[in-house]
């Protein structure tokens, strides 16, 4: 167990030494940040180009807080684009106003305007992250959120000597908004990224990037906590360090039963904390990341590398190469995800709903619409229960709170319109979908089970689904069609992994459960930005409860108007 006495001072001095200016609160405190959205010409890879940044930094600044703290982030938009920021994985109890997805919980912060995100960090500790939640701007507008446990509460794993944030990203040489627009106009997937990055840098395997390599210095015999975040737009990623095993201890800011692995799999939106021991012959070791894609869909398959460097080893020593699972290694992906279990200790129990009030079954579909101006007269689309979501022009949370009519309907169906052999032979006929801003209404504090079923409409594919406002328990998963008669018997209702983003396997299904105790309008979507844009999204309206502290808080005065 961690040593209570030395825990905080050790970490604090590390933070001061390695990260400079951090002001760590002594007790529940108010943490204030200023985020200036600015376009900066940054030099990365072979080109310098203007990108949208926070405070001119790429990746953006880290938010450091302690469980129980309040956070105020004043976002001022100096860029030519509308902006909104999502605090990915923070529950925002009764406080959807601070959640961030544009046109879902707020109207965007327009050029020249400011909005202060004001939220409390309650009942959570670990690694989360923040990112732009509008257009494709999260390609460069993202950063880490580190939530330290309450003062005096140790980690439930051996105390690391130091910690490091590892943000995995995706980079385009040209303007991401031009890329997104071109895809929309043509009705095709936009150009894939030009490189993957580790803390904004692609590493030496990428041409002309010698200067752009992330390096982390370690000392023999010490233990390091890596806070790994997948901030890529469209790629699930493997990550490994040559010669060093990793012990997974937390995902999405929830402690897990520790297990050791040579590689991790991390989907866009997810976070994974691992312990790494510097227990090898002192040298230089590559850390590497590359896409996982197990169907023949083209993806950016380039490897980004960083270096784990033992103290005192000169830069001239060639680093040892890393072995990553093959890009199409389905077996690794399935077995890795199976190892993830909640810690479920007395201090951190897994409060899995045992009884379900509301059962939902959603099919994930790709398809095509006609589009006279697009290539071949069609545009790719995506749907849930055959509904491709239409973004409203007024934020849904405001429409709900102020009871504005005509913005959305609450008739999102609990099951697909017509059952079919979801994962049977590829379906290429009748690939259209209906379109609408349709939400699903959920009673306060009811328990919900949602089965997400991949389909072979056009193609099967793995989809990382993210729910805002909640964590959920991943009670079951399987390949093929979900069988409501047999599969629930195999659910794990004891220690399933608890998280906010889950990969639905290629041609398979995933069952999640949560208690709807957070009133508001909560977005749920595939975290592949490509698919979100095609309509693979919907939202839940969780009703207010009867108690005084069970309804949506009043909106802040500076909430941006539409
Ligand atoms: C960005 O920097 C590069 C290299 O210094 C320069 O060639 C380019 O003109 C700059 N672009 C802008 C928009 O300032
Ligand atoms: C947010 O920052 C802007 C720009 O500096 C400033 O004008 C505004 O007063 C700030 N808002 C708050 C609430 O501090
Ligand atoms: C945050 O907590 C403080 C202190 O309990 C409370 O006054 C404030 O209303 C809370 N803010 C939100 C957004 O819940
Ligand atoms: C996308 O890639 C194609 C082919 O390489 C290129 O011609 C086009 O300019 C790219 N689009 C954008 C927006 O950069
Ligand atoms: C990594 O773990 C594997 C499997 O548990 C084990 O065989 C191997 O010796 C470990 N390697 C190191 C460097 O600890
Ligand atoms: C990587 O992707 C490119 C373009 O889709 C393809 O030509 C190439 O064969 C792929 N490389 C590997 C190693 O899969
Ligand atoms: C994975 O890709 C490799 C190389 O392209 C190929 O030889 C192999 O058959 C693929 N494996 C599966 C299971 O598709
Ligand atoms: C357009 O249709 C032609 C002819 O059917 C086909 O060869 C081509 O691949 C299609 N292009 C796209 C982008 O779907
Ligand atoms: C669904 O399709 C698969 C593959 O074609 C087939 O093996 C299976 O029997 C079908 N299931 C049903 C219920 O028709
Ligand atoms: C989805 O809806 C479209 C348009 O109503 C219809 O043509 C198609 O058959 C439906 N597909 C499925 C799988 O239900
Ligand atoms: C929700 O329901 C559970 C089980 O009935 C109960 O223990 C809990 O107090 C309720 N929570 C709220 C906020 O009403
Ligand atoms: C920015 O947001 C406002 C408010 O929703 C909207 O009216 C405007 O069209 C948006 N601007 C752009 C460039 O999308």
GROMACS .gro file of N, CA and C in nm, residues 461-553:
model
  279
  461UNK      N    1  -1.767  -0.282  -3.790
  461UNK     CA    2  -1.652  -0.202  -3.747
  461UNK      C    3  -1.662  -0.183  -3.596
  462UNK      N    4  -1.547  -0.162  -3.532
  462UNK     CA    5  -1.547  -0.138  -3.388
  462UNK      C    6  -1.579   0.010  -3.361
  463UNK      N    7  -1.664   0.038  -3.261
  463UNK     CA    8  -1.706   0.175  -3.233
  463UNK      C    9  -1.691   0.208  -3.085
  464UNK      N   10  -1.608   0.305  -3.050
  464UNK     CA   11  -1.599   0.347  -2.909
  464UNK      C   12  -1.713   0.443  -2.871
  465UNK      N   13  -1.804   0.398  -2.785
  465UNK     CA   14  -1.917   0.482  -2.747
  465UNK      C   15  -1.892   0.555  -2.616
  466UNK      N   16  -1.924   0.685  -2.618
  466UNK     CA   17  -1.903   0.770  -2.500
  466UNK      C   18  -2.038   0.825  -2.454
  467UNK      N   19  -2.063   0.812  -2.323
  467UNK     CA   20  -2.182   0.869  -2.263
  467UNK      C   21  -2.139   0.987  -2.176
  468UNK      N   22  -2.202   1.101  -2.195
  468UNK     CA   23  -2.174   1.219  -2.112
  468UNK      C   24  -2.254   1.210  -1.981
  469UNK      N   25  -2.202   1.274  -1.876
  469UNK     CA   26  -2.277   1.286  -1.751
  469UNK      C   27  -2.274   1.165  -1.659
  470UNK      N   28  -2.218   1.054  -1.706
  470UNK     CA   29  -2.221   0.929  -1.630
  470UNK      C   30  -2.097   0.845  -1.655
  471UNK      N   31  -2.067   0.759  -1.558
  471UNK     CA   32  -1.990   0.638  -1.586
  471UNK      C   33  -2.092   0.527  -1.600
  472UNK      N   34  -2.054   0.419  -1.665
  472UNK     CA   35  -2.141   0.302  -1.673
  472UNK      C   36  -2.057   0.178  -1.648
  473UNK      N   37  -2.126   0.068  -1.620
  473UNK     CA   38  -2.058  -0.060  -1.601
  473UNK      C   39  -2.073  -0.142  -1.729
  474UNK      N   40  -1.964  -0.200  -1.774
  474UNK     CA   41  -1.967  -0.283  -1.896
  474UNK      C   42  -1.996  -0.426  -1.850
  475UNK      N   43  -2.125  -0.463  -1.846
  475UNK     CA   44  -2.162  -0.591  -1.784
  475UNK      C   45  -2.147  -0.710  -1.877
  476UNK      N   46  -2.144  -0.686  -2.008
  476UNK     CA   47  -2.128  -0.799  -2.099
  476UNK      C   48  -2.086  -0.754  -2.237
  477UNK      N   49  -2.026  -0.845  -2.311
  477UNK     CA   50  -1.987  -0.816  -2.449
  477UNK      C   51  -1.975  -0.948  -2.523
  478UNK      N   52  -1.990  -0.945  -2.653
  478UNK     CA   53  -1.979  -1.069  -2.728
  478UNK      C   54  -1.970  -1.041  -2.877
  479UNK      N   55  -1.939  -1.146  -2.953
  479UNK     CA   56  -1.930  -1.135  -3.098
  479UNK      C   57  -2.058  -1.193  -3.157
  480UNK      N   58  -2.105  -1.133  -3.266
  480UNK     CA   59  -2.228  -1.179  -3.330
  480UNK      C   60  -2.347  -1.102  -3.278
  481UNK      N   61  -2.466  -1.164  -3.288
  481UNK     CA   62  -2.588  -1.096  -3.245
  481UNK      C   63  -2.612  -1.120  -3.096
  482UNK      N   64  -2.650  -1.016  -3.025
  482UNK     CA   65  -2.687  -1.028  -2.884
  482UNK      C   66  -2.808  -1.122  -2.873
  483UNK      N   67  -2.799  -1.215  -2.780
  483UNK     CA   68  -2.910  -1.308  -2.759
  483UNK      C   69  -2.975  -1.276  -2.623
  484UNK      N   70  -3.092  -1.211  -2.624
  484UNK     CA   71  -3.153  -1.168  -2.497
  484UNK      C   72  -3.192  -1.285  -2.408
  485UNK      N   73  -3.203  -1.406  -2.466
  485UNK     CA   74  -3.240  -1.522  -2.384
  485UNK      C   75  -3.118  -1.580  -2.313
  486UNK      N   76  -3.003  -1.579  -2.381
  486UNK     CA   77  -2.886  -1.649  -2.324
  486UNK      C   78  -2.778  -1.557  -2.268
  487UNK      N   79  -2.753  -1.444  -2.335
  487UNK     CA   80  -2.636  -1.364  -2.298
  487UNK      C   81  -2.642  -1.302  -2.159
  488UNK      N   82  -2.759  -1.252  -2.112
  488UNK     CA   83  -2.759  -1.190  -1.979
  488UNK      C   84  -2.712  -1.285  -1.868
  489UNK      N   85  -2.730  -1.415  -1.885
  489UNK     CA   86  -2.685  -1.510  -1.783
  489UNK      C   87  -2.534  -1.504  -1.765
  490UNK      N   88  -2.464  -1.455  -1.869
  490UNK     CA   89  -2.317  -1.450  -1.863
  490UNK      C   90  -2.264  -1.314  -1.818
  491UNK      N   91  -2.354  -1.223  -1.783
  491UNK     CA   92  -2.309  -1.089  -1.741
  491UNK      C   93  -2.222  -1.097  -1.616
  492UNK      N   94  -2.129  -1.005  -1.605
  492UNK     CA   95  -2.054  -0.985  -1.481
  492UNK      C   96  -2.124  -0.872  -1.405
  493UNK      N   97  -2.192  -0.908  -1.295
  493UNK     CA   98  -2.261  -0.806  -1.215
  493UNK      C   99  -2.188  -0.783  -1.083
  494UNK      N  100  -2.064  -0.834  -1.075
  494UNK     CA  101  -1.987  -0.821  -0.951
  494UNK      C  102  -1.879  -0.713  -0.963
  495UNK      N  103  -1.788  -0.730  -1.061
  495UNK     CA  104  -1.678  -0.635  -1.074
  495UNK      C  105  -1.652  -0.595  -1.220
  496UNK      N  106  -1.757  -0.564  -1.295
  496UNK     CA  107  -1.733  -0.520  -1.433
  496UNK      C  108  -1.658  -0.388  -1.436
  497UNK      N  109  -1.587  -0.363  -1.544
  497UNK     CA  110  -1.515  -0.236  -1.554
  497UNK      C  111  -1.617  -0.122  -1.560
  498UNK      N  112  -1.581  -0.011  -1.493
  498UNK     CA  113  -1.666   0.108  -1.492
  498UNK      C  114  -1.593   0.215  -1.570
  499UNK      N  115  -1.659   0.276  -1.670
  499UNK     CA  116  -1.590   0.377  -1.749
  499UNK      C  117  -1.688   0.469  -1.819
  500UNK      N  118  -1.637   0.561  -1.902
  500UNK     CA  119  -1.726   0.652  -1.972
  500UNK      C  120  -1.725   0.632  -2.123
  501UNK      N  121  -1.631   0.549  -2.172
  501UNK     CA  122  -1.620   0.523  -2.316
  501UNK      C  123  -1.588   0.376  -2.333
  502UNK      N  124  -1.665   0.306  -2.416
  502UNK     CA  125  -1.641   0.163  -2.433
  502UNK      C  126  -1.639   0.126  -2.580
  503UNK      N  127  -1.548   0.037  -2.616
  503UNK     CA  128  -1.540  -0.012  -2.753
  503UNK      C  129  -1.642  -0.123  -2.775
  504UNK      N  130  -1.733  -0.101  -2.870
  504UNK     CA  131  -1.824  -0.209  -2.911
  504UNK      C  132  -1.745  -0.289  -3.015
  505UNK      N  133  -1.724  -0.421  -2.992
  505UNK     CA  134  -1.633  -0.492  -3.082
  505UNK      C  135  -1.689  -0.506  -3.224
  506UNK      N  136  -1.599  -0.518  -3.320
  506UNK     CA  137  -1.634  -0.536  -3.460
  506UNK      C  138  -1.730  -0.654  -3.476
  507UNK      N  139  -1.847  -0.628  -3.530
  507UNK     CA  140  -1.944  -0.735  -3.551
  507UNK      C  141  -1.993  -0.797  -3.421
  508UNK      N  142  -1.997  -0.719  -3.314
  508UNK     CA  143  -2.040  -0.774  -3.186
  508UNK      C  144  -2.129  -0.677  -3.109
  509UNK      N  145  -2.141  -0.699  -2.980
  509UNK     CA  146  -2.228  -0.616  -2.897
  509UNK      C  147  -2.163  -0.591  -2.761
  510UNK      N  148  -2.212  -0.488  -2.694
  510UNK     CA  149  -2.167  -0.455  -2.559
  510UNK      C  150  -2.288  -0.412  -2.478
  511UNK      N  151  -2.300  -0.463  -2.357
  511UNK     CA  152  -2.411  -0.425  -2.268
  511UNK      C  153  -2.356  -0.339  -2.155
  512UNK      N  154  -2.418  -0.223  -2.134
  512UNK     CA  155  -2.375  -0.135  -2.025
  512UNK      C  156  -2.494  -0.108  -1.932
  513UNK      N  157  -2.463  -0.080  -1.806
  513UNK     CA  158  -2.568  -0.042  -1.711
  513UNK      C  159  -2.528   0.084  -1.636
  514UNK      N  160  -2.626   0.168  -1.608
  514UNK     CA  161  -2.601   0.286  -1.524
  514UNK      C  162  -2.730   0.326  -1.454
  515UNK      N  163  -2.714   0.401  -1.344
  515UNK     CA  164  -2.827   0.455  -1.270
  515UNK      C  165  -2.844   0.601  -1.310
  516UNK      N  166  -2.961   0.637  -1.361
  516UNK     CA  167  -2.983   0.771  -1.417
  516UNK      C  168  -3.012   0.872  -1.306
  517UNK      N  169  -2.908   0.900  -1.224
  517UNK     CA  170  -2.929   0.989  -1.109
  517UNK      C  171  -2.875   1.130  -1.135
  518UNK      N  172  -2.846   1.160  -1.260
  518UNK     CA  173  -2.794   1.293  -1.293
  518UNK      C  174  -2.888   1.359  -1.395
  519UNK      N  175  -2.976   1.449  -1.347
  519UNK     CA  176  -3.074   1.508  -1.439
  519UNK      C  177  -3.006   1.598  -1.543
  520UNK      N  178  -3.062   1.599  -1.662
  520UNK     CA  179  -3.006   1.686  -1.766
  520UNK      C  180  -3.022   1.624  -1.904
  521UNK      N  181  -2.955   1.684  -2.000
  521UNK     CA  182  -2.952   1.630  -2.136
  521UNK      C  183  -2.810   1.582  -2.160
  522UNK      N  184  -2.797   1.452  -2.187
  522UNK     CA  185  -2.664   1.393  -2.194
  522UNK      C  186  -2.643   1.326  -2.329
  523UNK      N  187  -2.539   1.369  -2.394
  523UNK     CA  188  -2.504   1.323  -2.527
  523UNK      C  189  -2.447   1.181  -2.519
  524UNK      N  190  -2.478   1.099  -2.618
  524UNK     CA  191  -2.411   0.969  -2.631
  524UNK      C  192  -2.373   0.953  -2.777
  525UNK      N  193  -2.247   0.920  -2.802
  525UNK     CA  194  -2.202   0.916  -2.942
  525UNK      C  195  -2.081   0.829  -2.959
  526UNK      N  196  -2.061   0.789  -3.085
  526UNK     CA  197  -1.938   0.720  -3.120
  526UNK      C  198  -1.828   0.823  -3.111
  527UNK      N  199  -1.714   0.788  -3.046
  527UNK     CA  200  -1.608   0.887  -3.028
  527UNK      C  201  -1.509   0.888  -3.145
  528UNK      N  202  -1.545   0.821  -3.255
  528UNK     CA  203  -1.470   0.843  -3.380
  528UNK      C  204  -1.535   0.965  -3.442
  529UNK      N  205  -1.461   1.074  -3.453
  529UNK     CA  206  -1.519   1.201  -3.496
  529UNK      C  207  -1.585   1.188  -3.633
  530UNK      N  208  -1.526   1.103  -3.715
  530UNK     CA  209  -1.582   1.075  -3.846
  530UNK      C  210  -1.727   1.028  -3.836
  531UNK      N  211  -1.751   0.934  -3.744
  531UNK     CA  212  -1.885   0.877  -3.730
  531UNK      C  213  -1.980   0.973  -3.658
  532UNK      N  214  -1.928   1.048  -3.562
  532UNK     CA  215  -2.013   1.149  -3.495
  532UNK      C  216  -2.069   1.242  -3.602
  533UNK      N  217  -1.981   1.287  -3.691
  533UNK     CA  218  -2.023   1.380  -3.796
  533UNK      C  219  -2.127   1.320  -3.890
  534UNK      N  220  -2.122   1.189  -3.908
  534UNK     CA  221  -2.218   1.121  -3.996
  534UNK      C  222  -2.351   1.095  -3.926
  535UNK      N  223  -2.362   1.124  -3.797
  535UNK     CA  224  -2.490   1.109  -3.728
  535UNK      C  225  -2.498   0.997  -3.626
  536UNK      N  226  -2.383   0.937  -3.590
  536UNK     CA  227  -2.383   0.825  -3.495
  536UNK      C  228  -2.387   0.879  -3.352
  537UNK      N  229  -2.503   0.934  -3.314
  537UNK     CA  230  -2.515   1.002  -3.186
  537UNK      C  231  -2.663   1.017  -3.152
  538UNK      N  232  -2.690   1.039  -3.024
  538UNK     CA  233  -2.825   1.069  -2.976
  538UNK      C  234  -2.805   1.130  -2.837
  539UNK      N  235  -2.916   1.162  -2.770
  539UNK     CA  236  -2.901   1.215  -2.635
  539UNK      C  237  -3.014   1.163  -2.547
  540UNK      N  238  -2.984   1.152  -2.418
  540UNK     CA  239  -3.084   1.115  -2.318
  540UNK      C  240  -3.130   1.241  -2.246
  541UNK      N  241  -3.261   1.248  -2.219
  541UNK     CA  242  -3.311   1.354  -2.131
  541UNK      C  243  -3.343   1.284  -2.000
  542UNK      N  244  -3.263   1.308  -1.898
  542UNK     CA  245  -3.290   1.248  -1.768
  542UNK      C  246  -3.371   1.350  -1.688
  543UNK      N  247  -3.488   1.308  -1.646
  543UNK     CA  248  -3.581   1.400  -1.579
  543UNK      C  249  -3.530   1.440  -1.441
  544UNK      N  250  -3.581   1.552  -1.393
  544UNK     CA  251  -3.551   1.594  -1.257
  544UNK      C  252  -3.611   1.495  -1.157
  545UNK      N  253  -3.547   1.484  -1.040
  545UNK     CA  254  -3.605   1.405  -0.932
  545UNK      C  255  -3.694   1.493  -0.845
  546UNK      N  256  -3.762   1.432  -0.747
  546UNK     CA  257  -3.853   1.509  -0.663
  546UNK      C  258  -3.781   1.596  -0.559
  547UNK      N  259  -3.659   1.559  -0.522
  547UNK     CA  260  -3.589   1.629  -0.414
  547UNK      C  261  -3.538   1.766  -0.456
  548UNK      N  262  -3.510   1.849  -0.354
  548UNK     CA  263  -3.463   1.985  -0.380
  548UNK      C  264  -3.328   1.984  -0.451
  549UNK      N  265  -3.247   1.881  -0.422
  549UNK     CA  266  -3.114   1.877  -0.485
  549UNK      C  267  -3.109   1.774  -0.598
  550UNK      N  268  -3.225   1.751  -0.661
  550UNK     CA  269  -3.230   1.651  -0.768
  550UNK      C  270  -3.276   1.710  -0.901
  551UNK      N  271  -3.265   1.842  -0.913
  551UNK     CA  272  -3.304   1.901  -1.041
  551UNK      C  273  -3.187   1.978  -1.102
  552UNK      N  274  -3.198   2.006  -1.229
  552UNK     CA  275  -3.092   2.078  -1.300
  552UNK      C  276  -3.072   2.214  -1.234
  553UNK      N  277  -2.947   2.251  -1.213
  553UNK     CA  278  -2.916   2.383  -1.154
  553UNK      C  279  -2.958   2.491  -1.254
   0.00000   0.00000   0.00000
